Amino acid sequence: MSEFDKRIVVYGAGSIGTISGAYLTKAYGKENVTLVDAWQENVDTLNQNGAHITGTTDLTVPVTAVTPDKLTGQFDIVLLHTKQGFNSTVIPAIKQILKPDGTLVSLQNGVPERNITKIIPPKNVIAGTVEFGGTGAGPGVSELTTEYEAFKKSAYAIGEVDGRITDRIQMIQEVLSNVGGVTVSDNLMGTKWVKLLVNESFSGLSAAADATFGEVAADSVGIKAALHLIDEGLKVGHADGVRFALMVGVDMNQQFALRGDDFTDQQIQDLRVFIKSSSKLKASMLQDLYHHRKTEINEINGLIADTGKEHGIPTPYNDLIIKIVTQAQETDTLPKFDETMAAFKKLLGNHPVAS
Ligand SMILES: CC(C)(CO)C(=O)C(=O)O
């Protein structure tokens, strides 16, 4: 353990960062790994009680945590786990603490890499996706909501921005393997976009209906709406030149694109199987609504709707998610499952085909 000579920062110790930070600290020691979070009570509790992971596992690891203003020194690896909405302050702050040959691993939802590399040189940036879920359970505690076996098999997908398989990407793969399974992608944009499909469908519906992914999938309207959302994302992505990567071995286009007038029963069944290991997940956008925080609706469903507009592709299902979540955010209320499903049922009736 002590031979490890890299200093790691986990920037953002929310529901996901706490899990990453706990496992990395367990592997490399608290002298090599620092968790950074703006919430003072969270930082204090992490330092006093350690990072406590509940849910599909049970683990407590003593960790080092600081607020961003207390982070000093230079680091080799920074895992970016904060929300895109904070990038205008977070990315310049990371630039100050990243070694000249250090690596920022951007793990945010959406596709923020173009803007990040305007501030941090592209040679210092790799990117990826988080494929597990966590729900914040108070300061210092995060509930792992993905089934443990699925998490150990597939926790992150990472890649160089230009898709090369380098020594560096293999080194980061080895580091992150201490948390869970890591896929190396030679098609990073395809990887970010395939995660976006999950976010704009299940995370969008989870936030818009105050529900877990499993509750959305079990509902006959919810699962159909999810298929339409995925189909819109596929159409928009294809028009934008995206080559979608596989997600946990699944070709989303082959399995879930709309062919003909309506989705088949097989597609409904396949989507339920695909999302099963994530049944307990609550979207981070929903957790944002619980905690009166701004959601990533513009960076997730908004990205699909805006890119759709650029290419003249209608996105009525994404538009409805945006409407419901934005309204909840603006009025500081929680959407109601039945009302959301009724609104989607109407849309399914009016526009059974996403066109
Ligand atoms: C799908 C999930 C839960 C995975 O971390 C996510 O990215 C989100 O809702 O923000």
XYZ file of C-alpha atoms in Angstrom, residues 1-351:
351
model
C 0.000 0.000 0.000
C 2.730 2.469 1.007
C 4.603 1.894 -2.318
C 1.837 3.727 -4.142
C 3.333 7.086 -5.102
C 0.330 8.870 -6.604
C -1.697 11.460 -4.738
C -5.395 11.259 -5.518
C -8.187 13.766 -4.978
C -11.858 12.827 -5.124
C -13.456 16.184 -5.917
C -17.061 16.111 -4.720
C -17.868 13.764 -1.819
C -21.584 13.425 -2.476
C -23.403 10.131 -2.872
C -21.066 8.859 -5.625
C -17.796 10.539 -4.575
C -18.083 9.140 -1.036
C -18.251 5.612 -2.463
C -15.306 6.185 -4.844
C -13.327 7.850 -2.039
C -14.002 5.083 0.472
C -12.761 2.288 -1.791
C -9.743 4.256 -3.058
C -8.724 5.123 0.502
C -9.136 1.492 1.532
C -6.711 0.557 -1.274
C -4.160 3.380 -1.043
C -4.417 4.819 2.467
C -5.673 8.143 3.807
C -2.284 9.788 3.244
C -2.654 9.274 -0.524
C -6.354 10.015 -1.051
C -8.205 13.232 -0.179
C -11.958 13.741 -0.432
C -13.039 17.322 -1.154
C -16.487 18.684 -0.459
C -17.986 22.120 0.098
C -20.404 20.908 2.812
C -18.550 21.487 6.091
C -20.687 19.079 8.155
C -20.034 16.340 5.610
C -16.278 16.978 5.747
C -16.262 17.000 9.566
C -18.262 13.764 9.765
C -16.056 12.054 7.162
C -12.965 12.977 9.191
C -14.500 11.935 12.506
C -16.420 8.774 11.568
C -14.949 7.772 8.210
C -16.861 7.209 4.979
C -19.747 4.854 5.669
C -21.211 2.922 2.729
C -24.543 1.204 3.285
C -27.121 -0.323 0.931
C -25.967 -3.314 -1.088
C -22.740 -3.418 0.952
C -21.549 -2.306 4.382
C -18.191 -0.629 4.674
C -16.648 2.062 6.846
C -13.259 3.489 5.917
C -11.348 6.205 7.819
C -10.711 8.970 5.268
C -9.133 12.388 4.853
C -11.590 15.093 3.842
C -11.247 18.850 3.358
C -13.301 21.761 2.038
C -12.066 23.165 -1.312
C -10.419 26.224 0.318
C -8.281 23.933 2.522
C -6.966 21.797 -0.335
C -3.277 22.505 -0.845
C -0.455 20.783 -2.690
C -0.234 19.157 -6.080
C -1.988 15.963 -7.116
C -1.496 13.262 -9.745
C -5.102 12.179 -10.210
C -8.295 14.146 -9.646
C -11.635 12.354 -9.962
C -14.294 14.890 -10.865
C -17.544 13.998 -9.108
C -19.145 17.435 -8.711
C -22.125 18.538 -10.846
C -21.550 20.433 -14.095
C -23.352 23.461 -12.651
C -20.302 24.189 -10.454
C -17.695 23.887 -13.219
C -17.044 27.621 -13.555
C -15.468 27.604 -10.064
C -14.457 23.950 -9.712
C -12.411 23.553 -12.914
C -10.146 26.611 -12.352
C -9.647 25.428 -8.741
C -8.591 21.978 -9.962
C -6.174 23.559 -12.433
C -4.311 25.002 -9.434
C -3.811 21.657 -7.702
C -3.193 19.365 -10.690
C 0.469 18.474 -11.300
C 1.754 19.527 -14.764
C 1.636 15.853 -15.783
C -1.443 15.089 -13.643
C -4.748 13.675 -14.878
C -8.253 14.971 -14.351
C -10.793 12.171 -14.777
C -14.039 13.871 -15.723
C -16.886 11.627 -14.583
C -19.753 14.081 -14.848
C -23.069 13.350 -16.505
C -23.727 14.898 -19.908
C -20.858 15.880 -22.182
C -18.851 18.630 -20.416
C -15.401 17.731 -21.779
C -15.301 20.378 -24.525
C -15.692 23.126 -21.929
C -13.377 21.509 -19.374
C -10.524 21.308 -21.898
C -10.835 25.051 -22.527
C -9.421 25.517 -19.009
C -7.399 22.364 -18.331
C -5.169 21.299 -21.245
C -6.605 18.286 -23.126
C -3.391 16.350 -22.417
C -4.337 16.447 -18.709
C -7.924 15.276 -19.195
C -9.456 11.858 -19.584
C -13.153 11.258 -19.200
C -15.653 8.630 -18.373
C -18.968 7.673 -16.900
C -20.177 6.397 -13.558
C -22.292 3.291 -13.939
C -23.419 2.780 -10.365
C -25.902 4.623 -8.196
C -25.677 6.054 -4.728
C -28.123 7.891 -2.506
C -26.845 10.364 0.055
C -27.934 9.237 3.521
C -26.731 12.160 5.625
C -23.231 13.537 6.277
C -20.507 10.948 5.681
C -22.951 8.227 4.622
C -23.869 7.002 1.157
C -26.141 4.131 0.223
C -24.844 2.024 -2.676
C -28.025 1.356 -4.658
C -26.644 -0.769 -7.494
C -26.614 -4.505 -6.891
C -23.182 -5.326 -5.488
C -22.239 -7.834 -8.200
C -23.178 -5.404 -10.973
C -21.114 -2.680 -9.253
C -18.066 -4.946 -9.003
C -18.482 -5.838 -12.666
C -19.126 -2.375 -14.004
C -18.595 0.803 -11.991
C -16.967 3.128 -14.546
C -16.186 3.385 -18.251
C -13.186 5.620 -19.036
C -11.307 6.685 -22.121
C -8.776 9.097 -23.595
C -10.503 12.003 -25.340
C -8.927 10.849 -28.646
C -9.727 7.185 -27.989
C -6.126 5.914 -27.775
C -5.354 3.069 -25.367
C -2.418 4.572 -23.497
C -0.323 3.563 -20.481
C -2.051 6.348 -18.596
C -5.550 5.055 -19.265
C -4.443 1.610 -18.149
C -2.952 3.083 -14.968
C -6.238 4.903 -14.181
C -8.135 1.690 -14.951
C -5.985 -0.120 -12.405
C -6.561 2.595 -9.802
C -10.343 2.673 -10.290
C -10.559 -1.123 -10.304
C -10.166 -0.855 -6.536
C -13.679 0.563 -6.527
C -15.452 -1.624 -9.091
C -15.251 -2.879 -12.673
C -13.722 -0.482 -15.216
C -14.192 -0.629 -18.983
C -11.713 1.234 -21.167
C -13.419 2.852 -24.130
C -11.815 3.777 -27.463
C -14.963 5.751 -28.293
C -15.366 8.206 -25.460
C -18.141 10.310 -26.969
C -20.077 7.119 -27.699
C -19.575 6.152 -24.049
C -20.682 9.527 -22.683
C -23.745 9.480 -24.950
C -24.791 5.956 -24.045
C -24.739 6.993 -20.374
C -26.708 10.068 -21.416
C -29.398 7.708 -22.740
C -29.757 6.217 -19.254
C -29.744 9.653 -17.654
C -32.282 11.266 -19.986
C -34.624 8.268 -19.685
C -34.458 6.642 -16.245
C -32.841 9.534 -14.341
C -35.237 11.954 -16.059
C -38.294 9.857 -15.193
C -37.026 9.145 -11.664
C -36.766 12.899 -11.039
C -40.036 13.709 -12.825
C -41.990 11.037 -10.914
C -40.210 10.987 -7.517
C -39.512 7.299 -8.056
C -36.745 4.710 -8.177
C -35.642 3.304 -11.541
C -37.435 0.074 -10.556
C -40.726 1.870 -9.895
C -40.482 3.583 -13.283
C -39.700 0.293 -15.051
C -42.537 -1.586 -13.324
C -45.111 0.944 -14.499
C -46.641 0.251 -17.923
C -46.546 3.944 -18.864
C -43.128 4.498 -17.277
C -41.406 1.731 -19.254
C -42.951 2.909 -22.542
C -41.958 6.503 -21.799
C -38.411 5.288 -21.054
C -38.268 3.542 -24.439
C -39.431 6.697 -26.209
C -36.883 8.783 -24.338
C -34.093 6.373 -25.312
C -35.327 6.398 -28.895
C -35.285 10.203 -29.006
C -31.753 10.196 -27.618
C -30.634 7.643 -30.214
C -32.150 9.656 -33.084
C -30.633 12.919 -31.872
C -27.242 11.330 -31.208
C -27.133 9.677 -34.634
C -28.013 12.981 -36.303
C -25.134 14.555 -34.357
C -22.664 11.917 -35.574
C -22.445 9.894 -32.342
C -21.359 6.267 -32.606
C -23.011 4.851 -29.497
C -20.786 2.571 -27.414
C -22.143 -0.600 -25.840
C -23.367 -0.312 -22.260
C -22.673 -3.414 -20.161
C -22.507 -5.298 -23.453
C -25.842 -3.978 -24.699
C -26.243 -2.279 -28.089
C -28.977 0.228 -27.179
C -29.779 0.980 -30.811
C -30.206 -2.639 -31.743
C -32.292 -3.456 -28.682
C -34.325 -0.362 -27.971
C -34.737 1.793 -31.109
C -38.291 2.142 -32.336
C -38.957 0.124 -35.470
C -42.404 0.379 -36.969
C -45.362 1.838 -35.124
C -44.693 0.812 -31.572
C -42.213 -0.910 -29.281
C -42.531 -4.674 -29.044
C -43.286 -6.625 -25.873
C -39.778 -8.075 -26.212
C -38.248 -4.583 -26.101
C -40.254 -3.796 -22.956
C -39.072 -7.023 -21.350
C -35.460 -6.448 -22.444
C -35.416 -2.927 -21.030
C -36.723 -4.214 -17.689
C -33.944 -6.816 -17.620
C -31.346 -4.190 -18.623
C -32.275 -1.878 -15.737
C -32.896 -4.587 -13.106
C -29.583 -4.255 -11.262
C -30.354 -0.522 -10.926
C -33.892 -0.950 -9.548
C -33.105 0.807 -6.269
C -31.467 3.809 -7.916
C -32.811 7.293 -7.378
C -31.556 9.807 -9.933
C -29.132 12.396 -8.661
C -31.576 14.956 -10.139
C -34.251 13.622 -7.767
C -31.845 13.849 -4.835
C -31.189 17.446 -5.910
C -34.925 18.161 -5.740
C -35.086 16.596 -2.247
C -32.270 18.880 -1.105
C -33.565 22.054 -2.811
C -30.579 22.130 -5.193
C -30.458 23.022 -8.869
C -30.681 19.859 -10.996
C -28.731 18.903 -14.124
C -31.898 18.980 -16.221
C -30.348 21.409 -18.746
C -27.195 19.315 -19.096
C -29.134 16.038 -19.473
C -32.610 16.252 -21.056
C -31.876 19.829 -22.153
C -28.864 18.598 -24.116
C -31.044 16.120 -26.029
C -33.753 18.725 -26.695
C -31.258 21.405 -27.808
C -29.285 19.028 -30.041
C -32.602 17.764 -31.427
C -33.571 21.328 -32.352
C -30.252 21.832 -34.151
C -31.041 18.804 -36.311
C -34.799 19.375 -36.671
C -35.684 16.296 -34.599
C -38.702 16.653 -32.283
C -38.155 15.482 -28.697
C -41.612 15.598 -27.041
C -40.737 13.080 -24.315
C -37.611 14.953 -23.274
C -39.556 18.228 -23.450
C -42.109 16.839 -20.980
C -39.389 15.730 -18.550
C -37.821 19.194 -18.787
C -41.185 20.851 -18.121
C -41.976 18.735 -15.033
C -38.499 18.840 -13.467
C -38.003 22.554 -14.161
C -41.358 23.337 -12.599
C -40.515 21.251 -9.517
C -37.164 23.010 -9.244
C -38.658 26.473 -9.621
C -41.514 25.924 -7.193
C -39.381 23.890 -4.751
C -41.903 21.049 -4.776
C -41.696 17.361 -5.610
C -43.437 15.980 -8.696
C -46.157 13.388 -8.083
C -45.806 9.920 -9.588
C -49.464 9.603 -10.665
C -49.595 13.043 -12.245
C -46.372 12.452 -14.170
C -47.531 9.061 -15.443
C -50.885 10.588 -16.457
C -49.057 13.282 -18.439
C -46.916 10.655 -20.190
C -49.961 8.484 -20.842
C -51.530 11.424 -22.644
C -48.368 11.915 -24.676
C -48.243 8.217 -25.535
C -51.841 8.495 -26.705
C -51.243 11.591 -28.788
C -47.851 10.657 -30.172
